mmCIF file of N, CA, C and O in Angstrom:
data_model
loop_
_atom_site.group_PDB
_atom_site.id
_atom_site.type_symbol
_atom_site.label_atom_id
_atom_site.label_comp_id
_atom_site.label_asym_id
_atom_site.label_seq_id
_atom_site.Cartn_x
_atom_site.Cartn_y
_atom_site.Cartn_z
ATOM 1 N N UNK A 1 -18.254 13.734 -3.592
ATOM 2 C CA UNK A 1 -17.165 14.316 -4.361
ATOM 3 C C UNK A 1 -17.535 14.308 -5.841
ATOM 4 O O UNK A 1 -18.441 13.547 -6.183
ATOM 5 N N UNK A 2 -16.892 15.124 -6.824
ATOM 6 C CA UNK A 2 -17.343 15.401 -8.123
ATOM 7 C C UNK A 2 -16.344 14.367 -8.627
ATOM 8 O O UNK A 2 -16.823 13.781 -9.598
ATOM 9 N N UNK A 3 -15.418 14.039 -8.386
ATOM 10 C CA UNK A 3 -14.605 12.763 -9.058
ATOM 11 C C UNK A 3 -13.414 11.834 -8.424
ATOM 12 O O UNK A 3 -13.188 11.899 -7.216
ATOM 13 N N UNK A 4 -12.969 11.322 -8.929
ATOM 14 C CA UNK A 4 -12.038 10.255 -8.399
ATOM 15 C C UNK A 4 -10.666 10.780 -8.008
ATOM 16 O O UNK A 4 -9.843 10.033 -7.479
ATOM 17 N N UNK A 5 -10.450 11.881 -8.228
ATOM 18 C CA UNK A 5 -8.995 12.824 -8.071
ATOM 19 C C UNK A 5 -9.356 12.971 -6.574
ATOM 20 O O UNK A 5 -8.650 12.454 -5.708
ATOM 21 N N UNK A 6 -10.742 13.861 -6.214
ATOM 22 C CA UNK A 6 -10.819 14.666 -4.977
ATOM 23 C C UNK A 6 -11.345 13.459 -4.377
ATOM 24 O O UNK A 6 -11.726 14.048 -3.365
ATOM 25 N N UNK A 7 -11.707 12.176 -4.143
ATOM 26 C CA UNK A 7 -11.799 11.500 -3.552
ATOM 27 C C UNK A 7 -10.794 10.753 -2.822
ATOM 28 O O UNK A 7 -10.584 10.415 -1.657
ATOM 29 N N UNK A 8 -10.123 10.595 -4.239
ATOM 30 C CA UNK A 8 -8.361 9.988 -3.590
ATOM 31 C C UNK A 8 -7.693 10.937 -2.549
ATOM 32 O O UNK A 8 -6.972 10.533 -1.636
ATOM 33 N N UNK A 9 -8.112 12.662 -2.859
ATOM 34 C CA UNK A 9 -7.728 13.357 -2.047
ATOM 35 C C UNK A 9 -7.585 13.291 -0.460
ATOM 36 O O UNK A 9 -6.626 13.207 0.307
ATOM 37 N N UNK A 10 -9.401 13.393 -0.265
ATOM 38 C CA UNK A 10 -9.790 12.985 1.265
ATOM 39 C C UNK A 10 -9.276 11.920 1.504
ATOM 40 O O UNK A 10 -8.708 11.766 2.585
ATOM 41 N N UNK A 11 -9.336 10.826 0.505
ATOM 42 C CA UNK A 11 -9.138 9.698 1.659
ATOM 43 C C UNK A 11 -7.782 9.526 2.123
ATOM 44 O O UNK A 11 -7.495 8.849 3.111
ATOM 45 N N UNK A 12 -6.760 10.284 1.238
ATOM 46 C CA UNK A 12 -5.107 10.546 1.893
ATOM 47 C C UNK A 12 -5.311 11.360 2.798
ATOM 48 O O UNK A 12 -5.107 10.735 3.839
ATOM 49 N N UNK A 13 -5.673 12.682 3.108
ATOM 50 C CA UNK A 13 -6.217 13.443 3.956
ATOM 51 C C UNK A 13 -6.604 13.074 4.920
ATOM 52 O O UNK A 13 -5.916 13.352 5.902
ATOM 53 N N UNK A 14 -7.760 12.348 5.120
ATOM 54 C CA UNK A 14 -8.946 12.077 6.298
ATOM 55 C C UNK A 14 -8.217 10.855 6.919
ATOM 56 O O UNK A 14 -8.799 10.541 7.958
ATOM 57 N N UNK A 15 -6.786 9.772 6.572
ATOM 58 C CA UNK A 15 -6.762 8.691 7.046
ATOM 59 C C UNK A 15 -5.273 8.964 7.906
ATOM 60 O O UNK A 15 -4.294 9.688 7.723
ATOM 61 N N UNK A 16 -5.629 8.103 8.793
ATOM 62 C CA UNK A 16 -4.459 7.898 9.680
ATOM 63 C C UNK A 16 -3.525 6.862 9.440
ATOM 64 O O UNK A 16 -2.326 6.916 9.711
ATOM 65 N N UNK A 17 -4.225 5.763 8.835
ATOM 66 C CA UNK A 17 -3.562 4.237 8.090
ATOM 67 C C UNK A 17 -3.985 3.748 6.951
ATOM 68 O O UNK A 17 -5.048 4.074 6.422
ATOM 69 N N UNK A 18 -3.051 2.804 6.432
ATOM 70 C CA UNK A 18 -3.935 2.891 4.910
ATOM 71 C C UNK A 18 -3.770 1.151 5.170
ATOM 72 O O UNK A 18 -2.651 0.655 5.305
ATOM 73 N N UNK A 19 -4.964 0.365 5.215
ATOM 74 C CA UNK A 19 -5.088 -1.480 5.756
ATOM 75 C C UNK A 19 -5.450 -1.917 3.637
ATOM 76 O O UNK A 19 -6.552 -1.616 3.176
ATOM 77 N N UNK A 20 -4.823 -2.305 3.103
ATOM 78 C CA UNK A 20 -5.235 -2.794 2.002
ATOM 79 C C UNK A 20 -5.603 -4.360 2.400
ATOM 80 O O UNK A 20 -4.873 -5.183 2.952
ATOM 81 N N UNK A 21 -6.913 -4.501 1.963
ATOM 82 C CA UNK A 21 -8.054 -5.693 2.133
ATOM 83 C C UNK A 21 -7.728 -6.418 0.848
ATOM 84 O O UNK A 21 -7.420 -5.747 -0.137
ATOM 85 N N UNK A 22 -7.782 -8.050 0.766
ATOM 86 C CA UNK A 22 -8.261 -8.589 -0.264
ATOM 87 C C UNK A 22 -9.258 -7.479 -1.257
ATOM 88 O O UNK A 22 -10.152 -6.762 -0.810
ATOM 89 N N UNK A 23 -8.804 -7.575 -2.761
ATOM 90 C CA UNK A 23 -9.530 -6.552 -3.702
ATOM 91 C C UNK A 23 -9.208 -7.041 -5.101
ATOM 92 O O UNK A 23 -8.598 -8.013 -5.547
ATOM 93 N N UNK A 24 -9.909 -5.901 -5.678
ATOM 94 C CA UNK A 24 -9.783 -6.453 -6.876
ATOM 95 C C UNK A 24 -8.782 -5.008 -8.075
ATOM 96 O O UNK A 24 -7.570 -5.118 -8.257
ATOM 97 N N UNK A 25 -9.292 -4.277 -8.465
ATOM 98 C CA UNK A 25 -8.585 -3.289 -9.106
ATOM 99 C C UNK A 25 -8.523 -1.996 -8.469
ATOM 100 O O UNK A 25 -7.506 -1.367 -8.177
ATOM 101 N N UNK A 26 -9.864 -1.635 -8.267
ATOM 102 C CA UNK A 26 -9.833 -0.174 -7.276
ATOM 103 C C UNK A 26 -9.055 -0.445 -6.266
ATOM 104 O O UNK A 26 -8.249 0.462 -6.060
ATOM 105 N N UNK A 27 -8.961 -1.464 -5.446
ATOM 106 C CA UNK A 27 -7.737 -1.758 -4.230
ATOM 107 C C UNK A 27 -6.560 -1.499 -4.518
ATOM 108 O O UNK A 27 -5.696 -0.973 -3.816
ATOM 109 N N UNK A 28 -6.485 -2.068 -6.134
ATOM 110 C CA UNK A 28 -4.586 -2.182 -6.493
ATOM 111 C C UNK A 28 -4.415 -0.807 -6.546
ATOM 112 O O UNK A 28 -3.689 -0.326 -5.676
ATOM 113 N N UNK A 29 -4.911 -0.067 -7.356
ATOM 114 C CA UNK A 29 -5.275 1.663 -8.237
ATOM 115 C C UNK A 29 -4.766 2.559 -6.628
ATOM 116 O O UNK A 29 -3.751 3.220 -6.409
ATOM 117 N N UNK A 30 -6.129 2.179 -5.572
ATOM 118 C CA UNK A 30 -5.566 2.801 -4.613
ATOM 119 C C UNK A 30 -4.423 2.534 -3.729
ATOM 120 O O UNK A 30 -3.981 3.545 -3.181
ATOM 121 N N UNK A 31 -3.713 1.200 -3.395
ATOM 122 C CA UNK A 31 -2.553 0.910 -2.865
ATOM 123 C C UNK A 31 -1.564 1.273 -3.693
ATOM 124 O O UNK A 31 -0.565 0.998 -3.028
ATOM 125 N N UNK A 32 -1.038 1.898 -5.141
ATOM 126 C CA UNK A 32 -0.513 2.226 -5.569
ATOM 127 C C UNK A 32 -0.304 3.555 -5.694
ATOM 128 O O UNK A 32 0.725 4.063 -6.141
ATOM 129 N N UNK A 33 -1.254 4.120 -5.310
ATOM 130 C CA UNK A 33 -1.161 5.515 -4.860
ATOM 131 C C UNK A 33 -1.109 6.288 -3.859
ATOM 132 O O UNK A 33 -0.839 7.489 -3.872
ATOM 133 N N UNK A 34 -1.491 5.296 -2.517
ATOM 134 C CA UNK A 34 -0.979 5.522 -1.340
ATOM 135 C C UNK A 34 0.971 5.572 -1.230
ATOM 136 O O UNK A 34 1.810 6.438 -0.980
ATOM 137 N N UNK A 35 0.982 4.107 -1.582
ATOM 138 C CA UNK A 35 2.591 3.659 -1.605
ATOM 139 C C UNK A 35 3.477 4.711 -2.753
ATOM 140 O O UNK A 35 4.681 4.950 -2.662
ATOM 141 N N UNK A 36 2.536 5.259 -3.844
ATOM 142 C CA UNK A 36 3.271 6.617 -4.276
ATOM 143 C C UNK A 36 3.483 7.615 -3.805
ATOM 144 O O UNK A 36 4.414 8.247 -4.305
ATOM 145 N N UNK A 37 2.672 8.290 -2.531
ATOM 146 C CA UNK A 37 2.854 9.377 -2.321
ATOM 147 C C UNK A 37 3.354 9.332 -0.877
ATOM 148 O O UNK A 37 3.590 10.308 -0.164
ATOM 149 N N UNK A 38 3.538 7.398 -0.408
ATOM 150 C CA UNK A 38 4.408 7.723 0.588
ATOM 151 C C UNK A 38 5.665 7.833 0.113
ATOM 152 O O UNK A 38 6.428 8.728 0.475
ATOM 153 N N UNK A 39 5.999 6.821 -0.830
ATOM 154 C CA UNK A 39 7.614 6.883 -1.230
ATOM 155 C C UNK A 39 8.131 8.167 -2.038
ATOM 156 O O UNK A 39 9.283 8.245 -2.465
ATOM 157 N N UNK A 40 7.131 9.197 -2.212
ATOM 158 C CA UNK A 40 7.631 10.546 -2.337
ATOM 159 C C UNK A 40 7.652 11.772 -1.232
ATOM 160 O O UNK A 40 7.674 13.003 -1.232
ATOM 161 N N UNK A 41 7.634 10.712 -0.318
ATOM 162 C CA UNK A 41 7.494 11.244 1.146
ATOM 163 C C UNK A 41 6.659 12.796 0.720
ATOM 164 O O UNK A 41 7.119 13.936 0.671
ATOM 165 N N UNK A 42 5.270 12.285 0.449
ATOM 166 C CA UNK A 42 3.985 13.272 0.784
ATOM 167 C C UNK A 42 3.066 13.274 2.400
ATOM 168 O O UNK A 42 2.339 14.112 2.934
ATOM 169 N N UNK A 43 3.586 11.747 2.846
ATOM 170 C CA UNK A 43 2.976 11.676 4.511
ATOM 171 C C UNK A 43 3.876 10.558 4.178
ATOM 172 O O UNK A 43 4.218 10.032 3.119
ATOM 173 N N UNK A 44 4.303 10.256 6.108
ATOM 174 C CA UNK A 44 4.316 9.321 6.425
ATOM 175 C C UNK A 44 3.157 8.134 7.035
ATOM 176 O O UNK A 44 3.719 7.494 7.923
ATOM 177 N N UNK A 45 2.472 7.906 6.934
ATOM 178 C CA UNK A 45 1.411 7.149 7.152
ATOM 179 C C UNK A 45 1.174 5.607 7.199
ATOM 180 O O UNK A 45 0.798 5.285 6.072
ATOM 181 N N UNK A 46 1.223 4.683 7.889
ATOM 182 C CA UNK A 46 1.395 3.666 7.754
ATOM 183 C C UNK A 46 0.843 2.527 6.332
ATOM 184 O O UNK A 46 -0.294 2.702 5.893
ATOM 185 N N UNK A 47 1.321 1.931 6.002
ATOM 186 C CA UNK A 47 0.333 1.151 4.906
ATOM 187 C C UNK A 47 0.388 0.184 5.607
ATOM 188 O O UNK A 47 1.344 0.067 6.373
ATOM 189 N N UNK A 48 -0.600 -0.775 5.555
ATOM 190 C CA UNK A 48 -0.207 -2.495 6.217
ATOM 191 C C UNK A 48 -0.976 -3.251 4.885
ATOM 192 O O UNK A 48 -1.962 -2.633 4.484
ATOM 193 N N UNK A 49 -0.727 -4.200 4.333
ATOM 194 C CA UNK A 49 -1.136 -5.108 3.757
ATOM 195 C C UNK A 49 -1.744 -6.218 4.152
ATOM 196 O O UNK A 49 -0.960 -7.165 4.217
ATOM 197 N N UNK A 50 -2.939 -6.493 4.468
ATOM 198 C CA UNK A 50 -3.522 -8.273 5.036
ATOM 199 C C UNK A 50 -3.366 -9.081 3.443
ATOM 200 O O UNK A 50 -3.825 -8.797 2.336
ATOM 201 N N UNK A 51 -2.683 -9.961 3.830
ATOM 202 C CA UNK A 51 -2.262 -10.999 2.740
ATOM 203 C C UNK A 51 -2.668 -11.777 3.369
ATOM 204 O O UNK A 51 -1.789 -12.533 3.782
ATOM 205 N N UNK A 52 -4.035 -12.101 3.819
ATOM 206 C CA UNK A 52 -4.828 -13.476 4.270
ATOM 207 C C UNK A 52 -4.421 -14.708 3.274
ATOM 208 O O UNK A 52 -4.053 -14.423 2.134
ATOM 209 N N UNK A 53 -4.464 -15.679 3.570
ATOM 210 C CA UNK A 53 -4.202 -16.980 2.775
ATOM 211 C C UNK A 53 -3.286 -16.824 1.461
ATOM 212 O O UNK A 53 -3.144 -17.774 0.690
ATOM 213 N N UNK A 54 -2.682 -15.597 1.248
ATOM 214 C CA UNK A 54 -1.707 -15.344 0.486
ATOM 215 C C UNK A 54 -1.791 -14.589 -0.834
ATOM 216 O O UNK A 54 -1.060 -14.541 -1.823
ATOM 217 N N UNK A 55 -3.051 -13.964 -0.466
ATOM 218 C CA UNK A 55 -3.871 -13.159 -1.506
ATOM 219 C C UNK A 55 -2.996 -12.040 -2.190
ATOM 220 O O UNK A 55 -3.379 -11.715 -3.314
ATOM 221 N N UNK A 56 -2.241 -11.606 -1.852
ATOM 222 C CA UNK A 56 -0.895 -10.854 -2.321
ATOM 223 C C UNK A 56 -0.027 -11.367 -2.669
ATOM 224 O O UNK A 56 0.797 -10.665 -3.255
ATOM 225 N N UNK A 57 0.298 -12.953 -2.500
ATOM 226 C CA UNK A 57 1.965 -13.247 -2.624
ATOM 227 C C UNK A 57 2.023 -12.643 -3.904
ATOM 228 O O UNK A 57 2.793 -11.686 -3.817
ATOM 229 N N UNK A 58 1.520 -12.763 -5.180
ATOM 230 C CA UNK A 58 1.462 -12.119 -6.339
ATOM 231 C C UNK A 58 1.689 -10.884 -6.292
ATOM 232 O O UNK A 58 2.817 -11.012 -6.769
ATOM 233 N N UNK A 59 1.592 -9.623 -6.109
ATOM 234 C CA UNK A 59 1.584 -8.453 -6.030
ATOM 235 C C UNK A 59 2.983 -8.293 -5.256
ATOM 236 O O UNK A 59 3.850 -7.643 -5.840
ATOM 237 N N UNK A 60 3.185 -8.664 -4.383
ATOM 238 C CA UNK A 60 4.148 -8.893 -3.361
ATOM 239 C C UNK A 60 5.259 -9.384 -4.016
ATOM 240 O O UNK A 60 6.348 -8.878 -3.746
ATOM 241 N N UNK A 61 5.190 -10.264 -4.816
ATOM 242 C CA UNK A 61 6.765 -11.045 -6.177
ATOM 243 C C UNK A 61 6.746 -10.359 -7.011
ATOM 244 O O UNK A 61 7.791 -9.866 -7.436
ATOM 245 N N UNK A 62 5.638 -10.106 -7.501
ATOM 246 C CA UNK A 62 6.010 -8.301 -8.730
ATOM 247 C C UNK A 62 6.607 -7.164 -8.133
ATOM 248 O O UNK A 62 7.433 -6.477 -8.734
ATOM 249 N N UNK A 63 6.175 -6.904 -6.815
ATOM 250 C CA UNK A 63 6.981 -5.938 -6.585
ATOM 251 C C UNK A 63 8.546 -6.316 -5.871
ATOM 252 O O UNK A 63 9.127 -5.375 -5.331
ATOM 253 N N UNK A 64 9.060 -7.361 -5.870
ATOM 254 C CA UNK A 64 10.421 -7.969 -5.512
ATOM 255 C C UNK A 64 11.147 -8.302 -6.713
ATOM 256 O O UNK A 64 12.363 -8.487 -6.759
ATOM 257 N N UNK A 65 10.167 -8.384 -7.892
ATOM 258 C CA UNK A 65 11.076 -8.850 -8.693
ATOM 259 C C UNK A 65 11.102 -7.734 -9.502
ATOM 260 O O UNK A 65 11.433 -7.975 -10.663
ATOM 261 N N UNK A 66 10.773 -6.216 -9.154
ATOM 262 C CA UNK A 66 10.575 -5.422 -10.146
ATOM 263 C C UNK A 66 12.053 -5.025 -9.307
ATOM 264 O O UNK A 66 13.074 -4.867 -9.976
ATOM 265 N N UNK A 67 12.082 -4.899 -8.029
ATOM 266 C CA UNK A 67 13.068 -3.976 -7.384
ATOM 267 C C UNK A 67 14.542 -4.882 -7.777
ATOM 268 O O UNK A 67 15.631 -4.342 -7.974
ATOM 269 N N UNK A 68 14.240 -6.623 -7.847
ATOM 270 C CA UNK A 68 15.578 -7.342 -8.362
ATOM 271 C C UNK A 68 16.288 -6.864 -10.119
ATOM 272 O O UNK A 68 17.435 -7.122 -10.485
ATOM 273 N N UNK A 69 15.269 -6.168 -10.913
ATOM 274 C CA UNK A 69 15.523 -5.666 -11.876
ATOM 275 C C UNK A 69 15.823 -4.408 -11.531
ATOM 276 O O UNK A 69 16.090 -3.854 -12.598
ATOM 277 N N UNK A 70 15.930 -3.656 -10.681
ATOM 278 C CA UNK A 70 16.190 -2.227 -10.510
ATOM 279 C C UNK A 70 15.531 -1.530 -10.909
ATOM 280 O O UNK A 70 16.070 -0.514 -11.349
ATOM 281 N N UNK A 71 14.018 -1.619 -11.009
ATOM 282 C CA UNK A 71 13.359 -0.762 -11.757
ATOM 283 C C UNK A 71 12.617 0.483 -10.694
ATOM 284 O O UNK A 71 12.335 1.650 -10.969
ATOM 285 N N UNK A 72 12.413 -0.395 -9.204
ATOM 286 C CA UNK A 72 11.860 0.319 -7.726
ATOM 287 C C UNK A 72 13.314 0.334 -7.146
ATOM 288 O O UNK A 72 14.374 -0.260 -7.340
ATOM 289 N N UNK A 73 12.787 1.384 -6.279
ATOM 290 C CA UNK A 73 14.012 2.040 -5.216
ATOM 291 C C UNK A 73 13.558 0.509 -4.733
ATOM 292 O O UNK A 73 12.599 -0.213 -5.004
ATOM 293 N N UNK A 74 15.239 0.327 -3.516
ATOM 294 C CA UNK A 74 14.785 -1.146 -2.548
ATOM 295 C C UNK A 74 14.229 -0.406 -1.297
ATOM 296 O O UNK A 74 13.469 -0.986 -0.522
ATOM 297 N N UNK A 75 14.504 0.504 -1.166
ATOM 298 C CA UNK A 75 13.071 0.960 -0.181
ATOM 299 C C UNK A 75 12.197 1.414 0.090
ATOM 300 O O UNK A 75 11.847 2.065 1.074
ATOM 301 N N UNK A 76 11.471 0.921 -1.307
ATOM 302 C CA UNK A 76 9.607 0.822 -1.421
ATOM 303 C C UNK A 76 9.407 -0.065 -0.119
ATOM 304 O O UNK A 76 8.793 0.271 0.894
ATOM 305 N N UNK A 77 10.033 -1.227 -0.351
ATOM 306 C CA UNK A 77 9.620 -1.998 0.821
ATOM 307 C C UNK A 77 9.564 -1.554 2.170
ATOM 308 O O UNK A 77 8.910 -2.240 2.956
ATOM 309 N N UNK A 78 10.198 -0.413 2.625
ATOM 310 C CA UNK A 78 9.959 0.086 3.608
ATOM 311 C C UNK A 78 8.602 0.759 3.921
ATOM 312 O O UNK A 78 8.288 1.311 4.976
ATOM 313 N N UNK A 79 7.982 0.634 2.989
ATOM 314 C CA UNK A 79 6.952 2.171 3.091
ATOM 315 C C UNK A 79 5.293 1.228 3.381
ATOM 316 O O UNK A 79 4.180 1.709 3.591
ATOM 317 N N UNK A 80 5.646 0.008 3.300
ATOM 318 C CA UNK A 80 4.318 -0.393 4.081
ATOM 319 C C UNK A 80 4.997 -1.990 4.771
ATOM 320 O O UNK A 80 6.122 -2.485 4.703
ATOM 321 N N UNK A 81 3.620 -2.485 5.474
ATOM 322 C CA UNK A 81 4.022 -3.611 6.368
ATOM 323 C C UNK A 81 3.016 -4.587 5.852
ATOM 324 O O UNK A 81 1.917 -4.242 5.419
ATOM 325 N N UNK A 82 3.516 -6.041 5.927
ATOM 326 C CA UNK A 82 2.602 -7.123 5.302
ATOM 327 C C UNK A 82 1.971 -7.917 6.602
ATOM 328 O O UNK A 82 2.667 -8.293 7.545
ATOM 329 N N UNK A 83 0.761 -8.084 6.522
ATOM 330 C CA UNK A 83 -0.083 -9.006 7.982
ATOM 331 C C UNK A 83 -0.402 -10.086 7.208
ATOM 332 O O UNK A 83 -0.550 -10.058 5.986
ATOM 333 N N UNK A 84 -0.493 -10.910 7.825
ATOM 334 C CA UNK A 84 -0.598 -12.588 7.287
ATOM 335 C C UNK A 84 -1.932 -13.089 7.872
ATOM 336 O O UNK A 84 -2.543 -14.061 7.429
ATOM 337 N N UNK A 85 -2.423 -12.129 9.180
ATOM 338 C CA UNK A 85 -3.629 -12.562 9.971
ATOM 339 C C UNK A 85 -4.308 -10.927 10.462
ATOM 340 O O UNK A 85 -3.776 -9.853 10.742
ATOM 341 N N UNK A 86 -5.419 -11.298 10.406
ATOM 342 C CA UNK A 86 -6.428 -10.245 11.486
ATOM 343 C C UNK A 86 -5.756 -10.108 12.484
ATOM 344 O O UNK A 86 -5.194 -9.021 12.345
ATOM 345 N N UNK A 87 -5.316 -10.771 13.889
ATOM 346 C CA UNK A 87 -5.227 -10.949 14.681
ATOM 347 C C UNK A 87 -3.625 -9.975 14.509
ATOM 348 O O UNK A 87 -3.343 -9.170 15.396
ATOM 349 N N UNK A 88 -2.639 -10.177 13.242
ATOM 350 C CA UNK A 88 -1.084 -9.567 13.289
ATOM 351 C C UNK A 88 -2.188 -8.482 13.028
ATOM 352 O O UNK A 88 -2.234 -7.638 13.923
ATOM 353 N N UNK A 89 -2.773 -8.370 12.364
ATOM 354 C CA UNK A 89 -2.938 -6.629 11.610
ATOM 355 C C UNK A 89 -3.370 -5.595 13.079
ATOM 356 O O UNK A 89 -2.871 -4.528 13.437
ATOM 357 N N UNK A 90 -4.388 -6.341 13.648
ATOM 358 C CA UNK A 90 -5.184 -5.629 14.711
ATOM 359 C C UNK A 90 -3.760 -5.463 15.809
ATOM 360 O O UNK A 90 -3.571 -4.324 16.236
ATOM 361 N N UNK A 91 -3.029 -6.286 16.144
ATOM 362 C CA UNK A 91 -2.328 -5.860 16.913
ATOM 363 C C UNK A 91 -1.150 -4.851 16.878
ATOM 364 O O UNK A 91 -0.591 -4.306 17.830
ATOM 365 N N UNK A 92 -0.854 -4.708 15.238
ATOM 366 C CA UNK A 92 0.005 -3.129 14.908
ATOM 367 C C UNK A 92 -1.009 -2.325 14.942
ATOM 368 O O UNK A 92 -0.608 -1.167 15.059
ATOM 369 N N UNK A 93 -1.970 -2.390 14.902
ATOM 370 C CA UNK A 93 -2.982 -1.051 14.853
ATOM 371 C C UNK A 93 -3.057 -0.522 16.257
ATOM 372 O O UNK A 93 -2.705 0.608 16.596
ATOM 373 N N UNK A 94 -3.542 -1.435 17.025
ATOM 374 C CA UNK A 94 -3.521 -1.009 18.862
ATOM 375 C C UNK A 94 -2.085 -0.977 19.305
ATOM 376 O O UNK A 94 -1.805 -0.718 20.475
#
């Protein structure tokens, strides 16, 4: 791809689920833009979050405490699912 626009493209395009992994910024960049263009209902598409050993609780209280300020609709939270284990994630997938 010639840049980061048409990449983000395909990969909304080409995916059936969107699994956000332990990451670092490109993870956040792209889970924020998945979870944007679901909550503008552009696809419905699953998001799941693996929050292994709690690698999200952070991300996860920013976004609870953004919605306790009213700043997010309260049903962002609808628009993806949190796994705590491989074993939860793999079994919403099958």
């Amino acid at each position: 791809v010639t840049d980061l626009f048409e990449r983000k493209r395909l990969m909304m395009d080409g995916s059936d689920v969107f699994v956000i992994l332990p990451g670092g910024v490109g993870t956040l960049d792209e889970f924020f833009e998945v979870l944007t263009w679901r909550s503008l209902n552009c696809f419905n598409k699953p998001i799941l979050i693996l929050n292994v050993d709690g690698f999200w609780d952070s991300l996860l209280a920013l976004l609870d405490d953004l919605r306790e300020k009213r700043v997010l609709h309260g049903n962002l939270f609808e628009c993806f699912d949190v796994c705590r284990t491989l074993a939860e994630l793999t079994e919403i997938l099958c």
